[in-house]
Amino acid sequence: MSAATTVGPDGRARCRWSGAAPEFIDYHDREWGFPVSDDRRLFEKLSLEGFQSGLSWRTVLAKRESFREVFHGFDVDKVARFTGRDVERLLGDERIIRHRGKIEAVIHNARCARELAEREGSLAAFVWRYEPAAERLARPQTVSTSPESVALSKDLKKLGWKFVGPTTVYAFMQAMGLVNDHAEGCVIRGDVERSRERFKRPRR
């Protein structure tokens, strides 16, 4: 076992961060790093990464179901129609992170995502253009940004998106499978790699 992995309760080696909280194991094994082409899930993750800014992922993950409820499953069209009244409603909801700037950013970004999808065919098609070539990848979990996350961040900001800095975008890319950042020796790394090999990259 390398320093980048830890042995879980089932005796299998996983990325070290998965041992930081009991709920992380399921997220690590079933979600993190597996490629995603669904616009709703991509928008949700970008939104939640924005909420995580300055906080821990454990805090956000614990509130994820509540976030999904109040943001209508992160349906872009529905969120894009939110008004100031919705902002006030969300600021009064103790189940989520009540940060006006982040709440308003999700609504604003939904409108940007809707425009982007109308122009590009889908949010997924746009995002997956920034998948790095294998030879450009850093060793797993050794960087917090990449040239591709910097480029995607820059281009999203040009389109008006908020709370999408390079570090936030890189965390999104790790989670949504644009890179396989599971540690060498992690039991899930091979599963993710096989999933990425089968994955059909969205074009529209």
GROMACS .gro file of C-alpha atoms in nm, residues 5-200:
model
  196
    5THR     CA    1  -0.393   0.491  -0.011
    6THR     CA    2  -0.553   0.363   0.306
    7VAL     CA    3  -0.710   0.027   0.389
    8GLY     CA    4  -1.085   0.044   0.431
    9PRO     CA    5  -1.306  -0.158   0.665
   10ASP     CA    6  -1.333  -0.428   0.397
   11GLY     CA    7  -0.955  -0.464   0.380
   12ARG     CA    8  -0.923  -0.304   0.037
   13ALA     CA    9  -0.692  -0.014  -0.046
   14ARG     CA   10  -0.853   0.313  -0.150
   15CYS     CA   11  -0.750   0.675  -0.198
   16ARG     CA   12  -0.646   0.810   0.141
   17TRP     CA   13  -0.910   1.084   0.144
   18SER     CA   14  -1.187   0.820   0.141
   19GLY     CA   15  -1.099   0.731   0.500
   20ALA     CA   16  -1.163   1.083   0.632
   21ALA     CA   17  -1.535   1.021   0.692
   22PRO     CA   18  -1.758   0.709   0.680
   23GLU     CA   19  -1.981   0.854   0.408
   24PHE     CA   20  -1.684   0.913   0.178
   25ILE     CA   21  -1.634   0.544   0.097
   26ASP     CA   22  -1.960   0.506  -0.094
   27TYR     CA   23  -1.904   0.835  -0.276
   28HIS     CA   24  -1.547   0.730  -0.360
   29ASP     CA   25  -1.646   0.382  -0.480
   30ARG     CA   26  -1.960   0.466  -0.676
   31GLU     CA   27  -1.925   0.822  -0.804
   32TRP     CA   28  -1.589   0.996  -0.785
   33GLY     CA   29  -1.401   0.974  -1.113
   34PHE     CA   30  -1.660   0.781  -1.313
   35PRO     CA   31  -1.731   0.972  -1.637
   36VAL     CA   32  -2.055   1.171  -1.657
   37SER     CA   33  -2.230   1.310  -1.964
   38ASP     CA   34  -2.562   1.408  -1.805
   39ASP     CA   35  -2.606   1.786  -1.807
   40ARG     CA   36  -2.804   1.789  -1.486
   41ARG     CA   37  -2.534   1.604  -1.293
   42LEU     CA   38  -2.260   1.821  -1.443
   43PHE     CA   39  -2.445   2.138  -1.349
   44GLU     CA   40  -2.512   2.003  -1.001
   45LYS     CA   41  -2.144   1.928  -0.944
   46LEU     CA   42  -2.030   2.268  -1.068
   47SER     CA   43  -2.287   2.427  -0.837
   48LEU     CA   44  -2.188   2.219  -0.534
   49GLU     CA   45  -1.819   2.283  -0.594
   50GLY     CA   46  -1.903   2.651  -0.583
   51PHE     CA   47  -2.081   2.604  -0.250
   52GLN     CA   48  -1.779   2.414  -0.120
   53SER     CA   49  -1.549   2.713  -0.173
   54GLY     CA   50  -1.395   2.783   0.168
   55LEU     CA   51  -1.564   2.478   0.322
   56SER     CA   52  -1.513   2.101   0.330
   57TRP     CA   53  -1.665   1.855   0.082
   58ARG     CA   54  -1.801   1.662   0.381
   59THR     CA   55  -2.017   1.962   0.471
   60VAL     CA   56  -2.155   1.986   0.118
   61LEU     CA   57  -2.203   1.610   0.073
   62ALA     CA   58  -2.406   1.594   0.396
   63LYS     CA   59  -2.640   1.859   0.255
   64ARG     CA   60  -2.650   1.733  -0.103
   65GLU     CA   61  -2.999   1.583  -0.088
   66SER     CA   62  -3.134   1.907   0.054
   67PHE     CA   63  -2.958   2.103  -0.219
   68ARG     CA   64  -3.117   1.874  -0.477
   69GLU     CA   65  -3.459   1.931  -0.327
   70VAL     CA   66  -3.445   2.310  -0.308
   71PHE     CA   67  -3.285   2.347  -0.653
   72HIS     CA   68  -3.535   2.110  -0.820
   73GLY     CA   69  -3.276   1.842  -0.892
   74PHE     CA   70  -3.052   2.106  -1.049
   75ASP     CA   71  -3.275   2.119  -1.354
   76VAL     CA   72  -3.112   2.402  -1.548
   77ASP     CA   73  -3.434   2.538  -1.697
   78LYS     CA   74  -3.615   2.542  -1.363
   79VAL     CA   75  -3.326   2.703  -1.173
   80ALA     CA   76  -3.279   2.962  -1.448
   81ARG     CA   77  -3.634   3.083  -1.378
   82PHE     CA   78  -3.569   3.145  -1.008
   83THR     CA   79  -3.638   3.499  -0.890
   84GLY     CA   80  -3.536   3.718  -0.599
   85ARG     CA   81  -3.818   3.559  -0.400
   86ASP     CA   82  -3.651   3.220  -0.446
   87VAL     CA   83  -3.321   3.363  -0.326
   88GLU     CA   84  -3.487   3.483  -0.006
   89ARG     CA   85  -3.657   3.146   0.037
   90LEU     CA   86  -3.323   2.965   0.007
   91LEU     CA   87  -3.153   3.206   0.246
   92GLY     CA   88  -3.408   3.103   0.505
   93ASP     CA   89  -3.359   2.728   0.455
   94GLU     CA   90  -3.136   2.593   0.732
   95ARG     CA   91  -3.081   2.263   0.549
   96ILE     CA   92  -2.842   2.419   0.298
   97ILE     CA   93  -2.544   2.655   0.301
   98ARG     CA   94  -2.703   2.999   0.323
   99HIS     CA   95  -2.462   3.219   0.132
  100ARG     CA   96  -2.630   3.481  -0.084
  101GLY     CA   97  -2.345   3.509  -0.333
  102LYS     CA   98  -2.327   3.136  -0.391
  103ILE     CA   99  -2.704   3.095  -0.417
  104GLU     CA  100  -2.728   3.380  -0.667
  105ALA     CA  101  -2.434   3.233  -0.860
  106VAL     CA  102  -2.616   2.900  -0.907
  107ILE     CA  103  -2.918   3.081  -1.051
  108HIS     CA  104  -2.701   3.301  -1.269
  109ASN     CA  105  -2.497   3.001  -1.387
  110ALA     CA  106  -2.815   2.812  -1.474
  111ARG     CA  107  -2.901   3.091  -1.716
  112CYS     CA  108  -2.549   3.076  -1.858
  113ALA     CA  109  -2.574   2.696  -1.887
  114ARG     CA  110  -2.903   2.724  -2.072
  115GLU     CA  111  -2.750   2.966  -2.324
  116LEU     CA  112  -2.442   2.747  -2.360
  117ALA     CA  113  -2.650   2.434  -2.425
  118GLU     CA  114  -2.858   2.616  -2.686
  119ARG     CA  115  -2.539   2.713  -2.868
  120GLU     CA  116  -2.325   2.401  -2.816
  121GLY     CA  117  -2.590   2.130  -2.801
  122SER     CA  118  -2.525   2.044  -2.436
  123LEU     CA  119  -2.318   2.145  -2.137
  124ALA     CA  120  -2.155   1.803  -2.155
  125ALA     CA  121  -2.032   1.853  -2.511
  126PHE     CA  122  -1.868   2.180  -2.409
  127VAL     CA  123  -1.708   2.049  -2.091
  128TRP     CA  124  -1.566   1.730  -2.238
  129ARG     CA  125  -1.366   1.927  -2.495
  130TYR     CA  126  -1.132   2.005  -2.205
  131GLU     CA  127  -1.051   1.643  -2.125
  132PRO     CA  128  -0.670   1.629  -2.105
  133ALA     CA  129  -0.464   1.394  -2.317
  134ALA     CA  130  -0.325   1.100  -2.119
  135GLU     CA  131   0.034   1.210  -2.171
  136ARG     CA  132  -0.040   1.548  -2.011
  137LEU     CA  133  -0.170   1.409  -1.683
  138ALA     CA  134   0.011   1.471  -1.357
  139ARG     CA  135   0.052   1.184  -1.113
  140PRO     CA  136  -0.277   1.119  -0.931
  141GLN     CA  137  -0.369   1.370  -0.661
  142THR     CA  138  -0.048   1.571  -0.689
  143VAL     CA  139  -0.197   1.892  -0.834
  144SER     CA  140  -0.500   2.110  -0.764
  145THR     CA  141  -0.519   2.272  -1.107
  146SER     CA  142  -0.416   2.181  -1.461
  147PRO     CA  143  -0.376   2.365  -1.791
  148GLU     CA  144  -0.715   2.225  -1.890
  149SER     CA  145  -0.890   2.338  -1.572
  150VAL     CA  146  -0.737   2.683  -1.616
  151ALA     CA  147  -0.863   2.693  -1.976
  152LEU     CA  148  -1.213   2.570  -1.887
  153SER     CA  149  -1.234   2.815  -1.596
  154LYS     CA  150  -1.127   3.101  -1.820
  155ASP     CA  151  -1.376   3.014  -2.091
  156LEU     CA  152  -1.665   2.968  -1.849
  157LYS     CA  153  -1.588   3.306  -1.695
  158LYS     CA  154  -1.589   3.462  -2.042
  159LEU     CA  155  -1.941   3.323  -2.078
  160GLY     CA  156  -2.040   3.489  -1.752
  161TRP     CA  157  -2.016   3.197  -1.507
  162LYS     CA  158  -1.932   3.265  -1.142
  163PHE     CA  159  -1.752   3.060  -0.873
  164VAL     CA  160  -1.567   2.860  -1.138
  165GLY     CA  161  -1.201   2.923  -1.056
  166PRO     CA  162  -0.931   2.679  -1.179
  167THR     CA  163  -0.918   2.486  -0.851
  168THR     CA  164  -1.297   2.450  -0.837
  169VAL     CA  165  -1.302   2.339  -1.199
  170TYR     CA  166  -1.022   2.086  -1.144
  171ALA     CA  167  -1.213   1.930  -0.853
  172PHE     CA  168  -1.514   1.910  -1.087
  173MET     CA  169  -1.302   1.742  -1.355
  174GLN     CA  170  -1.171   1.487  -1.104
  175ALA     CA  171  -1.520   1.404  -0.980
  176MET     CA  172  -1.688   1.388  -1.321
  177GLY     CA  173  -1.428   1.161  -1.475
  178LEU     CA  174  -1.249   1.396  -1.714
  179VAL     CA  175  -0.938   1.268  -1.538
  180ASN     CA  176  -0.887   0.945  -1.346
  181ASP     CA  177  -0.726   1.081  -1.033
  182HIS     CA  178  -0.767   0.771  -0.818
  183ALA     CA  179  -0.436   0.683  -0.658
  184GLU     CA  180  -0.215   0.412  -0.800
  185GLY     CA  181  -0.303   0.107  -0.594
  186CYS     CA  182  -0.660   0.222  -0.524
  187VAL     CA  183  -0.904  -0.064  -0.580
  188ILE     CA  184  -1.139   0.166  -0.775
  189ARG     CA  185  -0.882   0.309  -1.016
  190GLY     CA  186  -0.914   0.020  -1.260
  191ASP     CA  187  -1.295   0.034  -1.251
  192VAL     CA  188  -1.284   0.402  -1.338
  193GLU     CA  189  -1.035   0.344  -1.618
  194ARG     CA  190  -1.250   0.072  -1.772
  195SER     CA  191  -1.554   0.298  -1.745
  196ARG     CA  192  -1.364   0.578  -1.917
  197GLU     CA  193  -1.262   0.339  -2.198
  198ARG     CA  194  -1.627   0.248  -2.261
  199PHE     CA  195  -1.752   0.604  -2.222
  200LYS     CA  196  -1.888   0.774  -2.534
   0.00000   0.00000   0.00000
